[in-house]
Short mmCIF file of C-alpha atoms and ligand atoms in Angstrom, two decimals:
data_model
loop_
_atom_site.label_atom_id
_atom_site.label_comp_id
_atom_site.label_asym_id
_atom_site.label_seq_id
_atom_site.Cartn_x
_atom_site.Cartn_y
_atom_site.Cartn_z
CA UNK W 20 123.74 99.71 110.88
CA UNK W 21 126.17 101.71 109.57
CA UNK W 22 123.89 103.35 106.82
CA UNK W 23 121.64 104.04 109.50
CA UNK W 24 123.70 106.40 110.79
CA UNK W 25 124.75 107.97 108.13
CA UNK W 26 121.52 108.60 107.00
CA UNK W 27 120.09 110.07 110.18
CA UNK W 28 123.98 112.13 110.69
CA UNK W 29 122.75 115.02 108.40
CA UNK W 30 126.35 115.42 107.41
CA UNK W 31 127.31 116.57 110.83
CA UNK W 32 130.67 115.55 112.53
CA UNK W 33 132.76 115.80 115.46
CA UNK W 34 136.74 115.69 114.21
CA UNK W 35 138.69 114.72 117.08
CA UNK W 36 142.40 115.40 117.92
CA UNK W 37 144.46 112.38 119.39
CA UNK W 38 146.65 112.91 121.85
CA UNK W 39 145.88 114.70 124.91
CA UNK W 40 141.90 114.41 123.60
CA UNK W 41 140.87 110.65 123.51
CA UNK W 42 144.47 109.47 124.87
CA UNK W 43 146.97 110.62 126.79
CA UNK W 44 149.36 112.72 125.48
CA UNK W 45 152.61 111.01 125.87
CA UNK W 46 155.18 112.59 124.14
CA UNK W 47 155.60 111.13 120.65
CA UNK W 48 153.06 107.67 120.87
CA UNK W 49 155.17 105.24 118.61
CA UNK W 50 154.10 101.78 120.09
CA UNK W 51 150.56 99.97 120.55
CA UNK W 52 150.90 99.78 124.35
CA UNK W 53 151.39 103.83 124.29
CA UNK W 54 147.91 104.33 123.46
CA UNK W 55 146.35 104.50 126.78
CA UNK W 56 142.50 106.02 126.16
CA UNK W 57 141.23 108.22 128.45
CA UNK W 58 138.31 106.56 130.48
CA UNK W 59 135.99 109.00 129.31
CA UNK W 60 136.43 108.80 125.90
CA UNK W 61 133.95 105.52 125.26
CA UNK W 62 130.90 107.49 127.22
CA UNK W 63 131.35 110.74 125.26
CA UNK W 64 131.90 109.10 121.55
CA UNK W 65 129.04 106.84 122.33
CA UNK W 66 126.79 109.84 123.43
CA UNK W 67 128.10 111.80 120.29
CA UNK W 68 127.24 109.06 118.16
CA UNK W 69 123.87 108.70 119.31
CA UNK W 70 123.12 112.13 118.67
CA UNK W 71 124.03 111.24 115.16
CA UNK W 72 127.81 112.67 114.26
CA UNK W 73 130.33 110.96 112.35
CA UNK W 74 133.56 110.79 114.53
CA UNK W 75 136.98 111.39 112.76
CA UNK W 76 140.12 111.42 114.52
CA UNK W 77 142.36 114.56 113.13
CA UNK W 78 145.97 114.21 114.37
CA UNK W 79 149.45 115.74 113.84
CA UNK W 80 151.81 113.72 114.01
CA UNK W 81 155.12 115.59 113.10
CA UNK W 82 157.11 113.01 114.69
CA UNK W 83 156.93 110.84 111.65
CA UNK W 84 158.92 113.98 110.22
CA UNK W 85 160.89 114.21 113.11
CA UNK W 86 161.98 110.40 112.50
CA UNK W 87 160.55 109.52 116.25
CA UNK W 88 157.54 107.36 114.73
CA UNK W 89 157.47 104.79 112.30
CA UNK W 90 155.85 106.42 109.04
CA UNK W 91 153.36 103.39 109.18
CA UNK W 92 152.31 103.69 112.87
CA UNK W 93 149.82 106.52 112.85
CA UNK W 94 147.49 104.23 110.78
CA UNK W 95 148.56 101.46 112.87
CA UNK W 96 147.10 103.14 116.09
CA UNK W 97 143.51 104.39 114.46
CA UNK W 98 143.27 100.61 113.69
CA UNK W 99 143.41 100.02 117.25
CA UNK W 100 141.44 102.77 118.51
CA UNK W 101 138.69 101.74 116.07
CA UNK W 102 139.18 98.05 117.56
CA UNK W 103 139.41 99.11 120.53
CA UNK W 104 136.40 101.86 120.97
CA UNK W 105 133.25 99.62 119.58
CA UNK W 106 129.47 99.67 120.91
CA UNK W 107 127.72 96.69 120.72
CA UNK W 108 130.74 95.37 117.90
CA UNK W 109 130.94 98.38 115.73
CA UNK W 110 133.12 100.88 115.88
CA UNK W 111 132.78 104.29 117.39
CA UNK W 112 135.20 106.21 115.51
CA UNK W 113 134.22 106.37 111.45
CA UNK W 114 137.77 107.46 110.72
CA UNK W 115 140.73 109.19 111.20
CA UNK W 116 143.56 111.29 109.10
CA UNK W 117 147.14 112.51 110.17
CA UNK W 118 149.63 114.66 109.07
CA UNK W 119 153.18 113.53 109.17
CA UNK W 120 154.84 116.65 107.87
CA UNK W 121 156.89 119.47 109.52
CA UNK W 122 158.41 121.90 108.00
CA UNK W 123 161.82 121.40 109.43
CA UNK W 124 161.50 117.90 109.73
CA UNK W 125 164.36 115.31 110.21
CA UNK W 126 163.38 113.06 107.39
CA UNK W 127 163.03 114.83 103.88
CA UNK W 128 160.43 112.86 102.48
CA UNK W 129 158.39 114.72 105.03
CA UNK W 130 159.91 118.14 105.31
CA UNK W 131 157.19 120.73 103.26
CA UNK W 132 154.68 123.65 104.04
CA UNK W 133 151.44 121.21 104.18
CA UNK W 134 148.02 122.17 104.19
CA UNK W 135 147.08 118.83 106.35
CA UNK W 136 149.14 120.62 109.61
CA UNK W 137 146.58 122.10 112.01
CA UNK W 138 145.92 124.60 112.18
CA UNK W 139 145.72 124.16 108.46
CA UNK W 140 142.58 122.54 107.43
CA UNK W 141 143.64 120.13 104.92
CA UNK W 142 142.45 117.08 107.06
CA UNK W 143 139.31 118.41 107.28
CA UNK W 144 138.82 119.25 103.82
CA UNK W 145 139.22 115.64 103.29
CA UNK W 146 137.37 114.88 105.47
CA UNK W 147 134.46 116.51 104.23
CA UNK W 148 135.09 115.36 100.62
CA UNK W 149 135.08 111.56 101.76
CA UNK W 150 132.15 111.16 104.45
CA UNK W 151 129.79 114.50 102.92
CA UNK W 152 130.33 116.83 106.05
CA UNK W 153 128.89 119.94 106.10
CA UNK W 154 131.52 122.02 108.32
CA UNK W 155 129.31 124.81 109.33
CA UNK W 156 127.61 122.24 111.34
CA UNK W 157 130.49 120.09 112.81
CA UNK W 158 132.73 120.83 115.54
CA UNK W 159 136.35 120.30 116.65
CA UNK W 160 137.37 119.12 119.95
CA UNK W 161 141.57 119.75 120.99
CA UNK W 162 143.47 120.25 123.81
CA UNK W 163 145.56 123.31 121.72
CA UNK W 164 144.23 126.40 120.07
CA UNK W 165 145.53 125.09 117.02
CA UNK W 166 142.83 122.13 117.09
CA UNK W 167 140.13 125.70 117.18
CA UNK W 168 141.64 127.88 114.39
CA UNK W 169 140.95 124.63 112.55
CA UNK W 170 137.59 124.70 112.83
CA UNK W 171 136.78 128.03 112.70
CA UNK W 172 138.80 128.05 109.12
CA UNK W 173 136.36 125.88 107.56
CA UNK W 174 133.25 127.96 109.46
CA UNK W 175 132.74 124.79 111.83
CA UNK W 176 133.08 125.19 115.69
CA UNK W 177 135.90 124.62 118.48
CA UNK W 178 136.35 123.19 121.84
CA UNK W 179 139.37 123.08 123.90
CA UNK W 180 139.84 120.54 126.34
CA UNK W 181 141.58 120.83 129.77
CA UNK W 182 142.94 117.27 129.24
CA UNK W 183 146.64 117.40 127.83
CA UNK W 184 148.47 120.53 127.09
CA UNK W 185 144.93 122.02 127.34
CA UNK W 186 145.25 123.10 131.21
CA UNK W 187 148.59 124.95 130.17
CA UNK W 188 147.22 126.66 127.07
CA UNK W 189 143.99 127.88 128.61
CA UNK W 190 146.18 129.96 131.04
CA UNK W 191 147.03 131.88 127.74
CA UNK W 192 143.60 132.21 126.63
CA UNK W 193 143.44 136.30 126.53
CA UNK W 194 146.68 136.32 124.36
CA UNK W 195 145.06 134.28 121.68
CA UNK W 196 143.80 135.61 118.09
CA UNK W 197 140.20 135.66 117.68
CA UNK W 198 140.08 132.85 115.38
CA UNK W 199 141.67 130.35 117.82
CA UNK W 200 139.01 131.36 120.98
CA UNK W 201 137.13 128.36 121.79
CA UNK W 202 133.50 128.24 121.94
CA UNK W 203 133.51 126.16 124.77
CA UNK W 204 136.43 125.23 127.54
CA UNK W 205 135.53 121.79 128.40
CA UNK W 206 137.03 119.67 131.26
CA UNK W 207 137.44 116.26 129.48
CA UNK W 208 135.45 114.51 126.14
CA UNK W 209 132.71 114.06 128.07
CA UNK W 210 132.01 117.44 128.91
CA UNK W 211 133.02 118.48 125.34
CA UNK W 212 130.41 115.91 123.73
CA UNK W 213 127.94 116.78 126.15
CA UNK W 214 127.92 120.71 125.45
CA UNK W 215 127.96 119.74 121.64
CA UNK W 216 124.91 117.93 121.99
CA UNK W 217 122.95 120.65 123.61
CA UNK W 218 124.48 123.49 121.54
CA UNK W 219 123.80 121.34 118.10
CA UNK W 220 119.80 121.75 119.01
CA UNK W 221 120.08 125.74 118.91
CA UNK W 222 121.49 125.73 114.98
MG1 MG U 8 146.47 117.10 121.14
ZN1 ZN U 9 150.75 117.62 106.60
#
């Protein structure tokens, strides 16, 4: 099953940000019963994976560095998104990566200049290395300009949801440097998928 769809992805993926994206966004997540997933999130990753794209979650989540969240939680929480976001028993989302730095962060250990912090695109560098992505053909869906510039770093493409700070940000949308402009402004994941799954045909 899961060779299947590998073999029919082409190397083409969907990275998606956490919270405010497939979850709400509230504040800081450091417990299970925090994670509250949008209900539009199973619909869209299911449509996204028939269309044959590997689905990686791509989160920051500076308050590890901040001290807020418990260094082993992130990892904790993909577990049970993955458990938690199945189709007929098998999960949804292939995999997920998270930074846990900031640059003036609380706790030492993660205090640096990464290149996993989005808009850097460490994570999905990574990415790419471990599940043989081609980037120019995947896409990134956020609810910050941040979540685009990522994308369009690595030559892959961007869409900002509305969901999360994403109704606030768009407001700002003129202001932003080309390289963070979406491609699309989607309402939720579902619209998000569903645009990637037309616009995918035309490349
Ligand atoms: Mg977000
Ligand atoms: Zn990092």
């Amino acid at each position: 099953m899961e060779s299947e769809i590998s073999a029919s992805s082409g190397g083409r993926a969907v990275f998606l940000d956490r919270d405010g994206t497939i979850i709400e966004d509230v504040g800081y997540a450091s417990s299970l019963d925090q994670l509250a997933i949008y209900p539009e999130t199973i619909g869209a990753l299911h449509e996204l994976k028939e269309a044959g794209f590997r689905l990686i979650v791509v989160s920051n989540q500076s308050g590890v560095a901040r001290g807020l969240i418990d260094p082993s939680f992130p990892d904790e929480a993909l577990r049970r998104l993955r458990e938690t976001l199945t189709w007929n028993g098998a999960p949804l989302l292939d995999g997920g990566y998270h930074c846990p730095h900031h640059p003036e962060a609380e706790v030492e250990q993660f205090r640096r200049d990464c290149e996993c912090r989005k808009p850097e695109p460490g994570m999905l560098l990574d990415a790419a290395r471990d599940f043989d992505v081609d980037l120019s053909r995947s896409y990134v869906v956020g609810d910050h300009f941040s979540d685009v510039e990522t994308a369009h770093r690595v030559g892959a493409s961007g869409v900002l949801v509305l969901t999360g700070h994403g109704m606030h940000h768009v407001t700002k949308l003129d202001q932003v440097e080309p390289i963070a402009r979406p491609d699309f402004v989607a309402t939720d994941i579902l619209e998000a998928a569903r645009w990637i799954i037309l616009h995918r045909q035309h490349r």
